[in-house]
CSV table of C-alpha atoms in Angstrom, one decimal:
chain,number,residue,atom,x,y,z
A,94,UNK,CA,-44.6,18.9,-38.2
A,95,UNK,CA,-41.9,18.3,-40.8
A,96,UNK,CA,-41.9,20.0,-44.2
A,97,UNK,CA,-39.5,20.5,-47.0
A,98,UNK,CA,-39.5,23.5,-49.5
A,99,UNK,CA,-37.5,23.5,-52.6
A,100,UNK,CA,-37.3,27.1,-53.5
A,101,UNK,CA,-37.0,26.7,-57.3
A,102,UNK,CA,-39.0,24.4,-59.4
A,103,UNK,CA,-36.7,24.9,-62.4
A,104,UNK,CA,-33.0,25.9,-62.6
A,105,UNK,CA,-31.0,26.4,-65.8
A,106,UNK,CA,-27.3,26.7,-65.9
A,107,UNK,CA,-24.7,26.6,-68.6
A,108,UNK,CA,-22.3,23.7,-68.8
A,109,UNK,CA,-19.2,24.3,-66.7
A,110,UNK,CA,-20.9,26.9,-64.4
A,111,UNK,CA,-21.8,26.3,-60.8
A,112,UNK,CA,-25.1,24.7,-59.7
A,113,UNK,CA,-27.1,25.8,-56.7
A,114,UNK,CA,-30.3,24.0,-55.8
A,115,UNK,CA,-32.0,25.4,-52.7
A,116,UNK,CA,-33.8,23.5,-50.0
A,117,UNK,CA,-35.3,24.7,-46.7
A,118,UNK,CA,-36.8,22.5,-44.1
A,119,UNK,CA,-38.9,22.7,-41.0
A,120,UNK,CA,-38.5,20.3,-38.2
A,121,UNK,CA,-39.0,20.2,-34.4
A,122,UNK,CA,-36.0,17.9,-33.9
A,123,UNK,CA,-32.7,17.2,-35.6
A,124,UNK,CA,-33.6,15.3,-38.8
A,125,UNK,CA,-31.5,13.5,-41.4
A,126,UNK,CA,-31.5,15.3,-44.7
A,127,UNK,CA,-31.0,13.9,-48.1
A,128,UNK,CA,-30.7,14.8,-51.8
A,129,UNK,CA,-31.8,12.4,-54.5
A,130,UNK,CA,-31.5,12.7,-58.2
A,131,UNK,CA,-33.9,11.3,-60.8
A,132,UNK,CA,-33.0,11.0,-64.4
A,133,UNK,CA,-35.8,10.6,-67.0
A,134,UNK,CA,-37.7,7.3,-66.7
A,135,UNK,CA,-35.5,6.2,-63.8
A,136,UNK,CA,-35.9,5.8,-60.0
A,137,UNK,CA,-34.5,8.1,-57.4
A,138,UNK,CA,-30.8,7.7,-56.6
A,139,UNK,CA,-29.3,8.9,-53.4
A,140,UNK,CA,-26.8,11.7,-53.9
A,141,UNK,CA,-25.9,12.4,-50.4
A,142,UNK,CA,-27.1,12.3,-46.8
A,143,UNK,CA,-26.6,14.5,-43.7
A,144,UNK,CA,-27.1,13.0,-40.2
A,145,UNK,CA,-25.4,14.8,-37.3
A,146,UNK,CA,-21.7,14.7,-38.3
A,147,UNK,CA,-20.0,17.2,-40.5
A,148,UNK,CA,-22.2,20.0,-41.8
A,149,UNK,CA,-20.6,19.9,-45.2
A,150,UNK,CA,-21.6,16.7,-46.9
A,151,UNK,CA,-19.9,15.3,-50.0
A,152,UNK,CA,-21.9,13.2,-52.4
A,153,UNK,CA,-21.5,11.4,-55.6
A,154,UNK,CA,-20.7,13.0,-59.0
A,155,UNK,CA,-19.1,16.1,-57.4
A,156,UNK,CA,-22.2,17.3,-55.5
A,157,UNK,CA,-22.0,18.8,-52.0
A,158,UNK,CA,-24.6,20.1,-49.6
A,159,UNK,CA,-24.2,22.3,-46.5
A,160,UNK,CA,-26.4,21.9,-43.5
A,161,UNK,CA,-27.1,25.3,-41.9
A,162,UNK,CA,-29.2,24.9,-38.8
A,163,UNK,CA,-29.6,28.6,-38.2
A,164,UNK,CA,-31.1,29.1,-41.6
A,165,UNK,CA,-32.8,25.6,-41.7
A,166,UNK,CA,-31.3,25.1,-45.1
A,167,UNK,CA,-29.7,22.2,-46.9
A,168,UNK,CA,-28.7,23.6,-50.3
A,169,UNK,CA,-27.1,21.4,-53.0
A,170,UNK,CA,-24.1,22.7,-55.0
A,171,UNK,CA,-21.7,21.6,-57.6
A,172,UNK,CA,-18.8,23.7,-58.9
A,173,UNK,CA,-19.1,22.9,-62.5
A,174,UNK,CA,-22.2,21.5,-64.2
A,175,UNK,CA,-22.0,18.7,-66.7
A,176,UNK,CA,-24.6,17.8,-69.3
A,177,UNK,CA,-25.2,14.5,-67.5
A,178,UNK,CA,-26.4,16.5,-64.4
A,179,UNK,CA,-29.7,17.4,-66.2
A,180,UNK,CA,-32.3,15.7,-64.1
A,181,UNK,CA,-34.9,16.2,-61.3
A,182,UNK,CA,-33.5,16.7,-57.8
A,183,UNK,CA,-35.4,16.0,-54.6
A,184,UNK,CA,-34.6,17.2,-51.1
A,185,UNK,CA,-35.9,14.9,-48.4
A,186,UNK,CA,-36.1,15.1,-44.6
A,187,UNK,CA,-36.6,12.3,-42.2
A,188,UNK,CA,-39.5,12.2,-39.8
A,189,UNK,CA,-39.3,12.0,-36.1
A,190,UNK,CA,-39.9,8.3,-36.4
A,191,UNK,CA,-37.0,6.8,-38.3
A,192,UNK,CA,-39.1,5.2,-41.1
A,193,UNK,CA,-40.8,8.4,-42.2
A,194,UNK,CA,-39.6,10.6,-45.0
A,195,UNK,CA,-40.9,13.9,-46.3
A,196,UNK,CA,-40.2,14.9,-49.9
A,197,UNK,CA,-39.8,18.3,-51.5
A,198,UNK,CA,-41.6,18.8,-54.8
A,199,UNK,CA,-38.5,18.7,-56.9
A,200,UNK,CA,-36.2,21.0,-58.9
A,201,UNK,CA,-35.7,20.4,-62.5
A,202,UNK,CA,-32.1,21.1,-63.6
A,203,UNK,CA,-31.4,22.0,-67.2
A,204,UNK,CA,-27.8,22.2,-68.4
A,205,UNK,CA,-27.3,24.3,-71.5
A,206,UNK,CA,-24.4,23.4,-73.7
B,235,UNK,CA,-27.7,-0.8,-55.5
B,236,UNK,CA,-30.2,-1.7,-52.8
B,237,UNK,CA,-31.4,-4.9,-54.5
B,238,UNK,CA,-34.9,-3.8,-55.4
B,239,UNK,CA,-36.8,-5.3,-58.3
B,240,UNK,CA,-40.2,-4.1,-59.5
B,241,UNK,CA,-42.5,-6.0,-61.8
B,242,UNK,CA,-44.0,-5.4,-64.2
B,243,UNK,CA,-42.0,-2.4,-65.3
B,244,UNK,CA,-44.7,-1.3,-67.8
B,245,UNK,CA,-48.4,-2.2,-67.9
B,246,UNK,CA,-51.5,-1.1,-69.8
B,247,UNK,CA,-54.8,-2.2,-68.3
B,248,UNK,CA,-58.4,-1.5,-68.7
B,249,UNK,CA,-60.6,0.4,-66.3
B,250,UNK,CA,-62.2,-1.8,-63.7
B,251,UNK,CA,-59.6,-4.6,-63.8
B,252,UNK,CA,-57.5,-5.5,-60.8
B,253,UNK,CA,-53.8,-4.9,-61.1
B,254,UNK,CA,-50.9,-6.2,-58.9
B,255,UNK,CA,-47.5,-4.7,-58.8
B,256,UNK,CA,-44.7,-6.6,-57.1
B,257,UNK,CA,-41.7,-5.3,-55.3
B,258,UNK,CA,-38.9,-7.7,-54.4
B,259,UNK,CA,-35.9,-7.0,-52.2
B,260,UNK,CA,-32.8,-9.1,-51.6
B,261,UNK,CA,-31.5,-7.5,-48.4
B,262,UNK,CA,-34.2,-8.4,-45.8
B,263,UNK,CA,-35.0,-4.9,-44.8
B,264,UNK,CA,-38.0,-4.4,-42.5
B,265,UNK,CA,-39.4,-1.3,-44.0
B,266,UNK,CA,-40.9,-1.2,-47.5
B,267,UNK,CA,-42.9,1.5,-49.2
B,268,UNK,CA,-45.1,2.2,-52.2
B,269,UNK,CA,-45.2,5.7,-53.7
B,270,UNK,CA,-46.8,7.1,-56.7
B,271,UNK,CA,-45.3,10.0,-58.7
B,272,UNK,CA,-47.4,12.4,-60.7
B,273,UNK,CA,-46.6,15.7,-62.4
B,274,UNK,CA,-47.4,18.5,-60.0
B,275,UNK,CA,-47.7,16.3,-57.0
B,276,UNK,CA,-44.3,14.9,-56.5
B,277,UNK,CA,-44.0,11.6,-54.6
B,278,UNK,CA,-46.9,10.5,-52.5
B,279,UNK,CA,-46.9,7.6,-50.1
B,280,UNK,CA,-49.6,5.0,-50.7
B,281,UNK,CA,-48.8,2.3,-48.2
B,282,UNK,CA,-45.9,1.1,-46.2
B,283,UNK,CA,-44.9,-2.0,-44.3
B,284,UNK,CA,-42.8,-2.5,-41.2
B,285,UNK,CA,-42.6,-6.2,-41.3
B,286,UNK,CA,-44.4,-9.4,-42.4
B,287,UNK,CA,-48.1,-8.8,-42.3
B,288,UNK,CA,-47.6,-5.4,-40.7
B,289,UNK,CA,-48.7,-2.6,-43.0
B,290,UNK,CA,-50.2,0.9,-42.7
B,291,UNK,CA,-51.8,3.5,-44.9
B,292,UNK,CA,-50.1,6.5,-46.5
B,293,UNK,CA,-51.6,9.7,-47.7
B,294,UNK,CA,-53.2,8.4,-50.9
B,295,UNK,CA,-54.3,4.8,-50.0
B,296,UNK,CA,-57.9,4.9,-51.3
B,297,UNK,CA,-58.3,2.3,-54.1
B,298,UNK,CA,-55.1,0.5,-53.1
B,299,UNK,CA,-54.3,-2.5,-50.9
B,300,UNK,CA,-51.0,-4.1,-50.0
B,301,UNK,CA,-49.8,-7.4,-48.7
B,302,UNK,CA,-46.5,-8.6,-47.3
B,303,UNK,CA,-46.4,-12.4,-46.6
B,304,UNK,CA,-42.7,-12.6,-46.9
B,305,UNK,CA,-40.0,-10.2,-45.9
B,306,UNK,CA,-38.7,-9.9,-49.4
B,307,UNK,CA,-41.9,-9.2,-51.2
B,308,UNK,CA,-44.4,-6.3,-51.0
B,309,UNK,CA,-47.4,-6.3,-53.3
B,310,UNK,CA,-49.5,-3.4,-54.3
B,311,UNK,CA,-53.0,-4.1,-55.6
B,312,UNK,CA,-55.3,-1.8,-57.4
B,313,UNK,CA,-58.6,-3.4,-56.7
B,314,UNK,CA,-60.5,-1.9,-59.6
B,315,UNK,CA,-58.2,0.3,-61.7
B,316,UNK,CA,-59.3,3.8,-62.7
B,317,UNK,CA,-57.8,6.3,-65.0
B,318,UNK,CA,-56.8,8.4,-62.1
B,319,UNK,CA,-54.5,5.6,-61.1
B,320,UNK,CA,-52.4,6.1,-64.2
B,321,UNK,CA,-49.1,6.9,-62.7
B,322,UNK,CA,-45.5,5.8,-62.1
B,323,UNK,CA,-45.3,3.6,-59.0
B,324,UNK,CA,-42.1,3.4,-57.0
B,325,UNK,CA,-41.2,0.8,-54.4
B,326,UNK,CA,-38.7,1.7,-51.8
B,327,UNK,CA,-36.9,0.1,-48.9
B,328,UNK,CA,-35.8,1.7,-45.6
B,329,UNK,CA,-32.2,0.7,-44.7
B,330,UNK,CA,-32.0,1.1,-40.9
B,331,UNK,CA,-29.2,3.0,-39.3
B,332,UNK,CA,-26.1,1.2,-38.3
B,333,UNK,CA,-25.3,3.6,-35.5
B,334,UNK,CA,-27.8,5.5,-33.3
B,335,UNK,CA,-27.0,8.8,-35.0
B,336,UNK,CA,-26.7,7.8,-38.6
B,337,UNK,CA,-30.4,7.7,-39.4
B,338,UNK,CA,-32.4,5.4,-41.7
B,339,UNK,CA,-32.1,5.9,-45.5
B,340,UNK,CA,-34.6,5.2,-48.2
B,341,UNK,CA,-33.7,3.5,-51.5
B,342,UNK,CA,-35.9,3.3,-54.5
B,343,UNK,CA,-36.6,0.8,-57.2
B,344,UNK,CA,-36.7,1.7,-60.9
B,345,UNK,CA,-40.4,2.2,-61.1
B,346,UNK,CA,-43.5,0.7,-62.7
B,347,UNK,CA,-45.3,2.6,-65.4
B,348,UNK,CA,-49.0,1.9,-65.2
B,349,UNK,CA,-51.5,3.2,-67.8
B,350,UNK,CA,-55.3,2.6,-67.2
B,351,UNK,CA,-57.4,3.0,-70.3
């Protein structure tokens, strides 16, 4: 069965410092992995997607994620946090059937000025 | 932008009344989904559709029904609204992979805030 664990429910960083949001997954096959961002009162927006190409994936707004199969991890990083990055972030893994998706419980990112 | 429009965006209704939420897409994708989002529960799948008149239940389908009579529209109906159905409802579409190894991707609408009083 597929599952996604976001290791931190809340993360606080100072503006200008690095961001690390952690995600581990469990899967019996090679899934697609995603990160989405949700700003208050908005829908979820795709940040980046990993399929089977490069293990380091670049997304929008300066975010990156690295797929590590040996660690079953897909952590999201950004070198320098901006106030506008404050939001909820969701790690998502695809199911064995292409139309299935499994969501983590989310990580709330606070950026301190 | 995946061309997804949800309506209404905000609604207050009374317990026991039926409510229908509409999701409209402009790109003719086969897969469409309805999720609800609640504090402490994250996103939970209510129903999904894989084509006109083809729908299936998700993990929290009790009290909800769906219909898809056209590719572009996916309706979610609360047959008799209850306070436990106060939530934010998100419609999503599944954009199918262009190549065999690129995988499907899910895109979300802006949400419908429903309050049942």
